[in-house]
Amino acid sequence: MSAVETIDLDAQRAKPRPRQAEKSTLIGLSKPEMAEALSSIGVPDKQIRMRVNQVWNWLYVRGVSDFSEMTNMAKDLRGKMAEAFDIARPEIVTEQISTDGTRKWLMRFPAHGAGRPVEIETVYIPEEDRGTLCISSQVGCTLTCSFCHTGTQRLVRNLRPEEILAQLLVARDALGDFPNRDAPNGAFIPESDRKVTNVVMMGMGEPLYNFEAVKKALLIASAEDGLSLSKRRITLSTSGVVPEIYRTGDEIGCMLAISLHAVRDDLRNILVPINKKYPLEELIKACRDYPGLSNARRITFEYVMLKDVNDSLEDARDLVKLLKGIPAKINLIPFNPWPGSNYQCSDWETIERFADFINQAGYASPIRTPRGRDILAACGQLKSESERMRKTERLAYEAMMIANHGD
C-alpha cells in the first residue's frame, strides 16, 4: 500500500441501523443483568439460564449483531428481543489504513448527556505474531499531559461498558476474526488464528477515571465462555491514579502499564500533571504492591523520548534507580508529533544510547517502532472532534432534533 487509505463508510454503503434511544443494549451486561433483562420480556424462569448462555454465545463467540441470526431460538422470542433490546454495532464514520498496515476507526456513539453524538478513535496494530487493539475509555481526557494530543481535547464523557466492548467487536468484524468471517483482502494481519490477540487500554482517556465501566468491559472480554482474551494479553495503562491501581490488581487482574515519562517530580508535574496529586513515591509503591508481580508478569513503564527534556544518561540512571527491584519492562516511545505540539522527538542515537544503558542495567528496554504516524494513530496522537455543548447549545440542538424528527 503506497499511500494512506481513508475509507468513508458513509459514502460507500448504507449507514448502519441507527440505535433507538428507548432500547437498552444487551452488550456489556453481566450474566445476572442479562438474566434480569430477559426476564423482563417474559422469558420463563426455568429457561433463563439457557437463554442467557445462548445469547452470550451469539454475541461474544459468534459475533452477531442482529437477533434474526440467533437461529437456535424461537422466532417469536427473537422478535421480542429485537423490540426491547439493541445489539447493533456503533456507526463507523471512517476507517483509515496506514502505509504500515495500522488501522484506525472513527466510531460514533449516542450523546448520553453530552448534547450530541460523540466520536472516539480505536487503533489496530498488526504484527507477524500478534494483533494489538488499542481501545479508548473516554471521549477526551482530563489529564492534560503536555506531550499528548488527546490531552488537548477536554473530557466530554466516559464511555459505557458496551461502548468499550463495541470497539473490540467492531475490530473483530472488520478483520474477519469471528467464526466463518473472512479477513479483508490484502490486509496485514498476524499469522496466528486470532487477528486480535492483545488488547491495550491505551486509547483516548484515562481508564482508571472510568474504573467501573472499564472493569465490567474487561471482565467480559476475558470471560472464557465468550471473547476469551487471556488477562495476560490485556494491558491497562494509567498515568498514575494510585487508588485505582490497587483496585485494578484486586478486581480485574490484567497486566499493568504506567505512563511514566519522567523520573523527577518537578518534571513529571509538567509532563503528567496528575503527578501533583499522586507523586512518584506513591505511584512506585503501588507498583511494588501490584498482585502477582513477577518476571512473568512484569509491569510495563512507558517513557516517551523528548529531545533535551528527559533523554539524558542522567535520566536513564535515575530511571534504573527508581525502578530497582520491580519486575519491569521499559518501553521507550519516540515522540509522535501532532499539530501544535511544543516538543521534538529525541535523536535516534540518543534513544539508542538511553536504551543501551537500561539494557545493561538488566531491564528489557525495547524502542517502540512508531506505527500509524501518517494517520495520527500512533501513541499520543488520538483525538476526536467531539466537544461537550454548552447548555444553551444543547437545548437549541434538542429543539432542532425534535422539529426535524431526529433527522
Tab-separated table of N, CA and C in Angstrom, residues 236-356:
chain	number	residue	atom	x	y	z
A	236	LEU	N	-3.716	-2.648	30.906
A	236	LEU	CA	-4.341	-1.359	31.218
A	236	LEU	C	-3.249	-0.356	31.525
A	237	SER	N	-3.272	0.754	30.818
A	237	SER	CA	-2.278	1.797	31.005
A	237	SER	C	-2.877	2.972	31.768
A	238	THR	N	-2.186	3.404	32.797
A	238	THR	CA	-2.649	4.542	33.591
A	238	THR	C	-1.532	5.553	33.756
A	239	SER	N	-1.933	6.810	33.886
A	239	SER	CA	-0.966	7.865	34.165
A	239	SER	C	-0.621	7.934	35.646
A	240	GLY	N	-1.316	7.129	36.474
A	240	GLY	CA	-0.941	7.070	37.874
A	240	GLY	C	-2.046	7.391	38.848
A	241	VAL	N	-3.254	6.852	38.605
A	241	VAL	CA	-4.356	7.033	39.552
A	241	VAL	C	-4.179	5.974	40.643
A	242	VAL	N	-3.403	6.311	41.655
A	242	VAL	CA	-2.879	5.325	42.601
A	242	VAL	C	-3.968	4.479	43.269
A	243	PRO	N	-5.046	5.052	43.819
A	243	PRO	CA	-6.038	4.193	44.498
A	243	PRO	C	-6.623	3.120	43.587
A	244	GLU	N	-6.850	3.470	42.323
A	244	GLU	CA	-7.444	2.506	41.401
A	244	GLU	C	-6.424	1.507	40.871
A	245	ILE	N	-5.137	1.790	41.012
A	245	ILE	CA	-4.133	0.775	40.657
A	245	ILE	C	-4.296	-0.437	41.571
A	246	TYR	N	-4.494	-0.176	42.859
A	246	TYR	CA	-4.721	-1.281	43.792
A	246	TYR	C	-5.983	-2.051	43.411
A	247	ARG	N	-7.050	-1.326	43.067
A	247	ARG	CA	-8.302	-1.981	42.686
A	247	ARG	C	-8.142	-2.779	41.383
A	248	THR	N	-7.343	-2.276	40.465
A	248	THR	CA	-7.122	-2.979	39.203
A	248	THR	C	-6.516	-4.349	39.455
A	249	GLY	N	-5.518	-4.392	40.321
A	249	GLY	CA	-4.894	-5.670	40.636
A	249	GLY	C	-5.842	-6.630	41.315
A	250	ASP	N	-6.655	-6.122	42.236
A	250	ASP	CA	-7.549	-6.975	43.015
A	250	ASP	C	-8.799	-7.386	42.247
A	251	GLU	N	-9.353	-6.489	41.438
A	251	GLU	CA	-10.674	-6.719	40.855
A	251	GLU	C	-10.664	-7.076	39.368
A	252	ILE	N	-9.589	-6.725	38.654
A	252	ILE	CA	-9.516	-7.045	37.226
A	252	ILE	C	-8.433	-8.089	36.964
A	253	GLY	N	-7.248	-7.864	37.506
A	253	GLY	CA	-6.180	-8.845	37.383
A	253	GLY	C	-5.476	-8.856	36.048
A	254	CYS	N	-5.589	-7.780	35.287
A	254	CYS	CA	-4.910	-7.707	33.996
A	254	CYS	C	-3.480	-7.210	34.179
A	255	MET	N	-2.749	-7.125	33.092
A	255	MET	CA	-1.399	-6.569	33.121
A	255	MET	C	-1.483	-5.053	33.293
A	256	LEU	N	-0.427	-4.476	33.855
A	256	LEU	CA	-0.420	-3.053	34.172
A	256	LEU	C	0.692	-2.340	33.406
A	257	ALA	N	0.368	-1.161	32.898
A	257	ALA	CA	1.357	-0.294	32.280
A	257	ALA	C	1.246	1.091	32.924
A	258	ILE	N	2.385	1.705	33.153
A	258	ILE	CA	2.428	3.025	33.778
A	258	ILE	C	2.984	4.028	32.780
A	259	SER	N	2.223	5.079	32.544
A	259	SER	CA	2.663	6.159	31.673
A	259	SER	C	3.569	7.073	32.503
A	260	LEU	N	4.860	6.779	32.508
A	260	LEU	CA	5.802	7.377	33.460
A	260	LEU	C	6.411	8.687	32.940
A	261	HIS	N	7.324	8.573	31.970
A	261	HIS	CA	7.848	9.700	31.184
A	261	HIS	C	8.816	10.642	31.909
A	262	ALA	N	8.942	10.534	33.216
A	262	ALA	CA	9.901	11.369	33.947
A	262	ALA	C	10.239	10.682	35.255
A	263	VAL	N	11.439	10.967	35.769
A	263	VAL	CA	11.906	10.307	36.985
A	263	VAL	C	12.060	11.292	38.143
A	264	ARG	N	11.676	12.543	37.904
A	264	ARG	CA	11.707	13.554	38.961
A	264	ARG	C	10.328	14.194	39.058
A	265	ASP	N	9.897	14.455	40.281
A	265	ASP	CA	8.564	15.030	40.459
A	265	ASP	C	8.417	16.378	39.773
A	266	ASP	N	9.464	17.214	39.799
A	266	ASP	CA	9.322	18.552	39.209
A	266	ASP	C	9.042	18.480	37.715
A	267	LEU	N	9.707	17.552	37.000
A	267	LEU	CA	9.482	17.414	35.568
A	267	LEU	C	8.171	16.666	35.295
A	268	ARG	N	7.899	15.630	36.069
A	268	ARG	CA	6.667	14.868	35.833
A	268	ARG	C	5.428	15.717	36.123
A	269	ASN	N	5.546	16.684	37.048
A	269	ASN	CA	4.428	17.599	37.297
A	269	ASN	C	4.036	18.360	36.031
A	270	ILE	N	5.011	18.600	35.163
A	270	ILE	CA	4.761	19.322	33.914
A	270	ILE	C	4.259	18.373	32.827
A	271	LEU	N	4.948	17.237	32.677
A	271	LEU	CA	4.604	16.310	31.603
A	271	LEU	C	3.311	15.558	31.895
A	272	VAL	N	3.148	15.133	33.145
A	272	VAL	CA	1.985	14.339	33.556
A	272	VAL	C	1.420	14.981	34.823
A	273	PRO	N	0.565	15.995	34.687
A	273	PRO	CA	0.149	16.799	35.848
A	273	PRO	C	-0.526	16.038	36.981
A	274	ILE	N	-1.044	14.836	36.722
A	274	ILE	CA	-1.640	14.060	37.816
A	274	ILE	C	-0.598	13.728	38.882
A	275	ASN	N	0.670	13.876	38.516
A	275	ASN	CA	1.752	13.623	39.474
A	275	ASN	C	1.677	14.552	40.683
A	276	LYS	N	1.066	15.727	40.495
A	276	LYS	CA	0.911	16.640	41.634
A	276	LYS	C	0.018	16.036	42.708
A	277	LYS	N	-0.935	15.204	42.294
A	277	LYS	CA	-1.852	14.560	43.236
A	277	LYS	C	-1.289	13.250	43.750
A	278	TYR	N	-0.667	12.487	42.852
A	278	TYR	CA	-0.084	11.195	43.226
A	278	TYR	C	1.386	11.185	42.794
A	279	PRO	N	2.289	11.705	43.625
A	279	PRO	CA	3.696	11.825	43.241
A	279	PRO	C	4.372	10.465	43.085
A	280	LEU	N	5.577	10.515	42.574
A	280	LEU	CA	6.292	9.301	42.207
A	280	LEU	C	6.421	8.309	43.359
A	281	GLU	N	6.663	8.772	44.554
A	281	GLU	CA	6.833	7.852	45.676
A	281	GLU	C	5.581	6.997	45.878
A	282	GLU	N	4.402	7.613	45.816
A	282	GLU	CA	3.155	6.867	45.980
A	282	GLU	C	2.916	5.940	44.796
A	283	LEU	N	3.216	6.427	43.588
A	283	LEU	CA	2.996	5.634	42.386
A	283	LEU	C	3.872	4.384	42.383
A	284	ILE	N	5.141	4.548	42.688
A	284	ILE	CA	6.055	3.410	42.662
A	284	ILE	C	5.710	2.408	43.750
A	285	LYS	N	5.251	2.870	44.898
A	285	LYS	CA	4.821	1.945	45.949
A	285	LYS	C	3.639	1.104	45.477
A	286	ALA	N	2.672	1.733	44.803
A	286	ALA	CA	1.524	0.988	44.277
A	286	ALA	C	1.980	-0.065	43.273
A	287	CYS	N	3.005	0.258	42.497
A	287	CYS	CA	3.539	-0.709	41.530
A	287	CYS	C	4.199	-1.886	42.250
A	288	ARG	N	4.967	-1.596	43.267
A	288	ARG	CA	5.623	-2.670	44.018
A	288	ARG	C	4.605	-3.591	44.674
A	289	ASP	N	3.450	-3.054	45.032
A	289	ASP	CA	2.419	-3.828	45.717
A	289	ASP	C	1.458	-4.525	44.754
A	290	TYR	N	1.644	-4.383	43.445
A	290	TYR	CA	0.682	-4.925	42.486
A	290	TYR	C	0.647	-6.449	42.580
A	291	PRO	N	-0.541	-7.048	42.715
A	291	PRO	CA	-0.653	-8.502	42.921
A	291	PRO	C	-0.072	-9.309	41.759
A	292	GLY	N	0.597	-10.395	42.095
A	292	GLY	CA	1.099	-11.316	41.088
A	292	GLY	C	2.336	-10.849	40.365
A	293	LEU	N	2.956	-9.801	40.857
A	293	LEU	CA	4.128	-9.238	40.188
A	293	LEU	C	5.265	-10.254	40.187
A	294	SER	N	5.813	-10.513	39.012
A	294	SER	CA	6.913	-11.476	38.875
A	294	SER	C	7.594	-11.219	37.537
A	295	ASN	N	8.649	-11.974	37.269
A	295	ASN	CA	9.324	-11.819	35.981
A	295	ASN	C	8.420	-12.219	34.825
A	296	ALA	N	7.444	-13.080	35.114
A	296	ALA	CA	6.495	-13.483	34.069
A	296	ALA	C	5.336	-12.498	33.948
A	297	ARG	N	5.116	-11.702	34.988
A	297	ARG	CA	4.037	-10.711	34.976
A	297	ARG	C	4.632	-9.356	35.365
A	298	ARG	N	5.386	-8.815	34.435
A	298	ARG	CA	6.085	-7.561	34.691
A	298	ARG	C	5.174	-6.363	34.435
A	299	ILE	N	5.498	-5.277	35.097
A	299	ILE	CA	4.837	-4.004	34.800
A	299	ILE	C	5.591	-3.338	33.653
A	300	THR	N	4.855	-2.791	32.717
A	300	THR	CA	5.458	-2.026	31.627
A	300	THR	C	5.458	-0.550	32.002
A	301	PHE	N	6.622	0.064	31.917
A	301	PHE	CA	6.735	1.507	32.151
A	301	PHE	C	6.962	2.179	30.796
A	302	GLU	N	6.054	3.092	30.455
A	302	GLU	CA	6.124	3.789	29.171
A	302	GLU	C	6.869	5.105	29.355
A	303	TYR	N	7.796	5.345	28.451
A	303	TYR	CA	8.668	6.509	28.610
A	303	TYR	C	8.845	7.160	27.246
A	304	VAL	N	8.161	8.296	27.030
A	304	VAL	CA	8.252	8.985	25.754
A	304	VAL	C	9.559	9.772	25.701
A	305	MET	N	10.244	9.681	24.581
A	305	MET	CA	11.563	10.302	24.440
A	305	MET	C	11.422	11.707	23.847
A	306	LEU	N	11.665	12.704	24.705
A	306	LEU	CA	11.523	14.112	24.336
A	306	LEU	C	12.902	14.769	24.298
A	307	LYS	N	13.221	15.346	23.177
A	307	LYS	CA	14.554	15.896	22.968
A	307	LYS	C	14.889	16.975	23.994
A	308	ASP	N	16.020	16.795	24.676
A	308	ASP	CA	16.553	17.751	25.652
A	308	ASP	C	15.611	17.985	26.835
A	309	VAL	N	14.690	17.053	27.063
A	309	VAL	CA	13.747	17.184	28.179
A	309	VAL	C	13.961	16.072	29.206
A	310	ASN	N	13.928	14.824	28.726
A	310	ASN	CA	14.025	13.679	29.645
A	310	ASN	C	14.903	12.567	29.099
A	311	ASP	N	15.814	12.889	28.187
A	311	ASP	CA	16.528	11.853	27.440
A	311	ASP	C	18.026	11.786	27.728
A	312	SER	N	18.486	12.338	28.839
A	312	SER	CA	19.910	12.309	29.161
A	312	SER	C	20.282	10.985	29.825
A	313	LEU	N	21.568	10.680	29.853
A	313	LEU	CA	22.021	9.485	30.560
A	313	LEU	C	21.771	9.603	32.055
A	314	GLU	N	21.760	10.818	32.571
A	314	GLU	CA	21.412	11.014	33.979
A	314	GLU	C	19.970	10.574	34.230
A	315	ASP	N	19.081	10.905	33.287
A	315	ASP	CA	17.695	10.441	33.398
A	315	ASP	C	17.638	8.917	33.378
A	316	ALA	N	18.441	8.295	32.517
A	316	ALA	CA	18.464	6.831	32.431
A	316	ALA	C	18.933	6.217	33.748
A	317	ARG	N	19.982	6.801	34.345
A	317	ARG	CA	20.471	6.286	35.632
A	317	ARG	C	19.406	6.422	36.716
A	318	ASP	N	18.742	7.571	36.744
A	318	ASP	CA	17.701	7.782	37.753
A	318	ASP	C	16.511	6.855	37.530
A	319	LEU	N	16.220	6.515	36.281
A	319	LEU	CA	15.126	5.603	35.971
A	319	LEU	C	15.425	4.204	36.527
A	320	VAL	N	16.648	3.742	36.306
A	320	VAL	CA	17.046	2.434	36.836
A	320	VAL	C	16.962	2.426	38.360
A	321	LYS	N	17.411	3.491	38.970
A	321	LYS	CA	17.376	3.591	40.435
A	321	LYS	C	15.938	3.603	40.945
A	322	LEU	N	15.052	4.331	40.249
A	322	LEU	CA	13.657	4.448	40.667
A	322	LEU	C	12.948	3.102	40.646
A	323	LEU	N	13.255	2.281	39.641
A	323	LEU	CA	12.526	1.029	39.446
A	323	LEU	C	13.246	-0.181	40.042
A	324	LYS	N	14.306	0.034	40.771
A	324	LYS	CA	15.103	-1.067	41.316
A	324	LYS	C	14.220	-2.038	42.101
A	325	GLY	N	14.323	-3.315	41.754
A	325	GLY	CA	13.578	-4.353	42.461
A	325	GLY	C	12.197	-4.636	41.914
A	326	ILE	N	11.709	-3.835	40.963
A	326	ILE	CA	10.381	-4.072	40.372
A	326	ILE	C	10.555	-4.870	39.073
A	327	PRO	N	9.940	-6.052	38.966
A	327	PRO	CA	9.967	-6.753	37.669
A	327	PRO	C	9.308	-5.872	36.614
A	328	ALA	N	10.103	-5.417	35.666
A	328	ALA	CA	9.600	-4.370	34.769
A	328	ALA	C	10.182	-4.494	33.373
A	329	LYS	N	9.433	-3.958	32.433
A	329	LYS	CA	9.895	-3.714	31.069
A	329	LYS	C	9.711	-2.230	30.817
A	330	ILE	N	10.674	-1.606	30.166
A	330	ILE	CA	10.618	-0.165	29.937
A	330	ILE	C	10.486	0.076	28.428
A	331	ASN	N	9.312	0.517	28.010
A	331	ASN	CA	9.074	0.827	26.598
A	331	ASN	C	9.503	2.263	26.321
A	332	LEU	N	10.485	2.423	25.466
A	332	LEU	CA	10.903	3.762	25.048
A	332	LEU	C	10.116	4.135	23.794
A	333	ILE	N	9.418	5.259	23.882
A	333	ILE	CA	8.494	5.660	22.818
A	333	ILE	C	9.015	6.923	22.136
A	334	PRO	N	9.492	6.813	20.906
A	334	PRO	CA	9.854	8.040	20.181
A	334	PRO	C	8.633	8.961	20.108
A	335	PHE	N	8.820	10.214	20.469
A	335	PHE	CA	7.699	11.160	20.491
A	335	PHE	C	7.056	11.246	19.121
A	336	ASN	N	5.743	11.137	19.103
A	336	ASN	CA	4.973	11.227	17.860
A	336	ASN	C	4.396	12.632	17.726
A	337	PRO	N	4.865	13.405	16.770
A	337	PRO	CA	4.421	14.802	16.655
A	337	PRO	C	2.956	14.905	16.271
A	338	TRP	N	2.343	16.016	16.674
A	338	TRP	CA	0.966	16.315	16.312
A	338	TRP	C	0.851	17.830	16.147
A	339	PRO	N	-0.154	18.307	15.417
A	339	PRO	CA	-0.262	19.739	15.141
A	339	PRO	C	-0.307	20.566	16.417
A	340	GLY	N	0.617	21.509	16.555
A	340	GLY	CA	0.631	22.394	17.707
A	340	GLY	C	1.484	21.935	18.866
A	341	SER	N	2.108	20.757	18.757
A	341	SER	CA	2.922	20.261	19.872
A	341	SER	C	4.195	21.099	20.016
A	342	ASN	N	4.666	21.221	21.259
A	342	ASN	CA	5.850	22.037	21.550
A	342	ASN	C	7.100	21.204	21.764
A	343	TYR	N	7.009	19.897	21.545
A	343	TYR	CA	8.144	19.017	21.792
A	343	TYR	C	8.678	18.446	20.493
A	344	GLN	N	9.926	17.969	20.575
A	344	GLN	CA	10.542	17.275	19.455
A	344	GLN	C	10.974	15.893	19.916
A	345	CYS	N	11.046	14.970	18.974
A	345	CYS	CA	11.499	13.623	19.301
A	345	CYS	C	13.011	13.613	19.496
A	346	SER	N	13.466	12.873	20.477
A	346	SER	CA	14.907	12.730	20.695
A	346	SER	C	15.580	12.158	19.454
A	347	ASP	N	16.839	12.522	19.244
A	347	ASP	CA	17.600	11.958	18.133
A	347	ASP	C	17.697	10.440	18.308
A	348	TRP	N	17.742	9.731	17.180
A	348	TRP	CA	17.763	8.271	17.262
A	348	TRP	C	18.986	7.757	18.016
A	349	GLU	N	20.123	8.418	17.829
A	349	GLU	CA	21.329	7.995	18.548
A	349	GLU	C	21.150	8.154	20.053
A	350	THR	N	20.476	9.214	20.460
A	350	THR	CA	20.218	9.446	21.886
A	350	THR	C	19.309	8.364	22.448
A	351	ILE	N	18.261	8.002	21.680
A	351	ILE	CA	17.341	6.961	22.127
A	351	ILE	C	18.075	5.627	22.272
A	352	GLU	N	18.920	5.292	21.299
A	352	GLU	CA	19.648	4.022	21.361
A	352	GLU	C	20.625	4.007	22.530
A	353	ARG	N	21.275	5.129	22.801
A	353	ARG	CA	22.207	5.207	23.930
A	353	ARG	C	21.450	5.043	25.250
A	354	PHE	N	20.296	5.667	25.345
A	354	PHE	CA	19.434	5.545	26.528
A	354	PHE	C	19.013	4.084	26.713
A	355	ALA	N	18.592	3.439	25.624
A	355	ALA	CA	18.153	2.041	25.681
A	355	ALA	C	19.294	1.115	26.075
A	356	ASP	N	20.485	1.351	25.545
A	356	ASP	CA	21.637	0.513	25.878
A	356	ASP	C	21.940	0.570	27.365
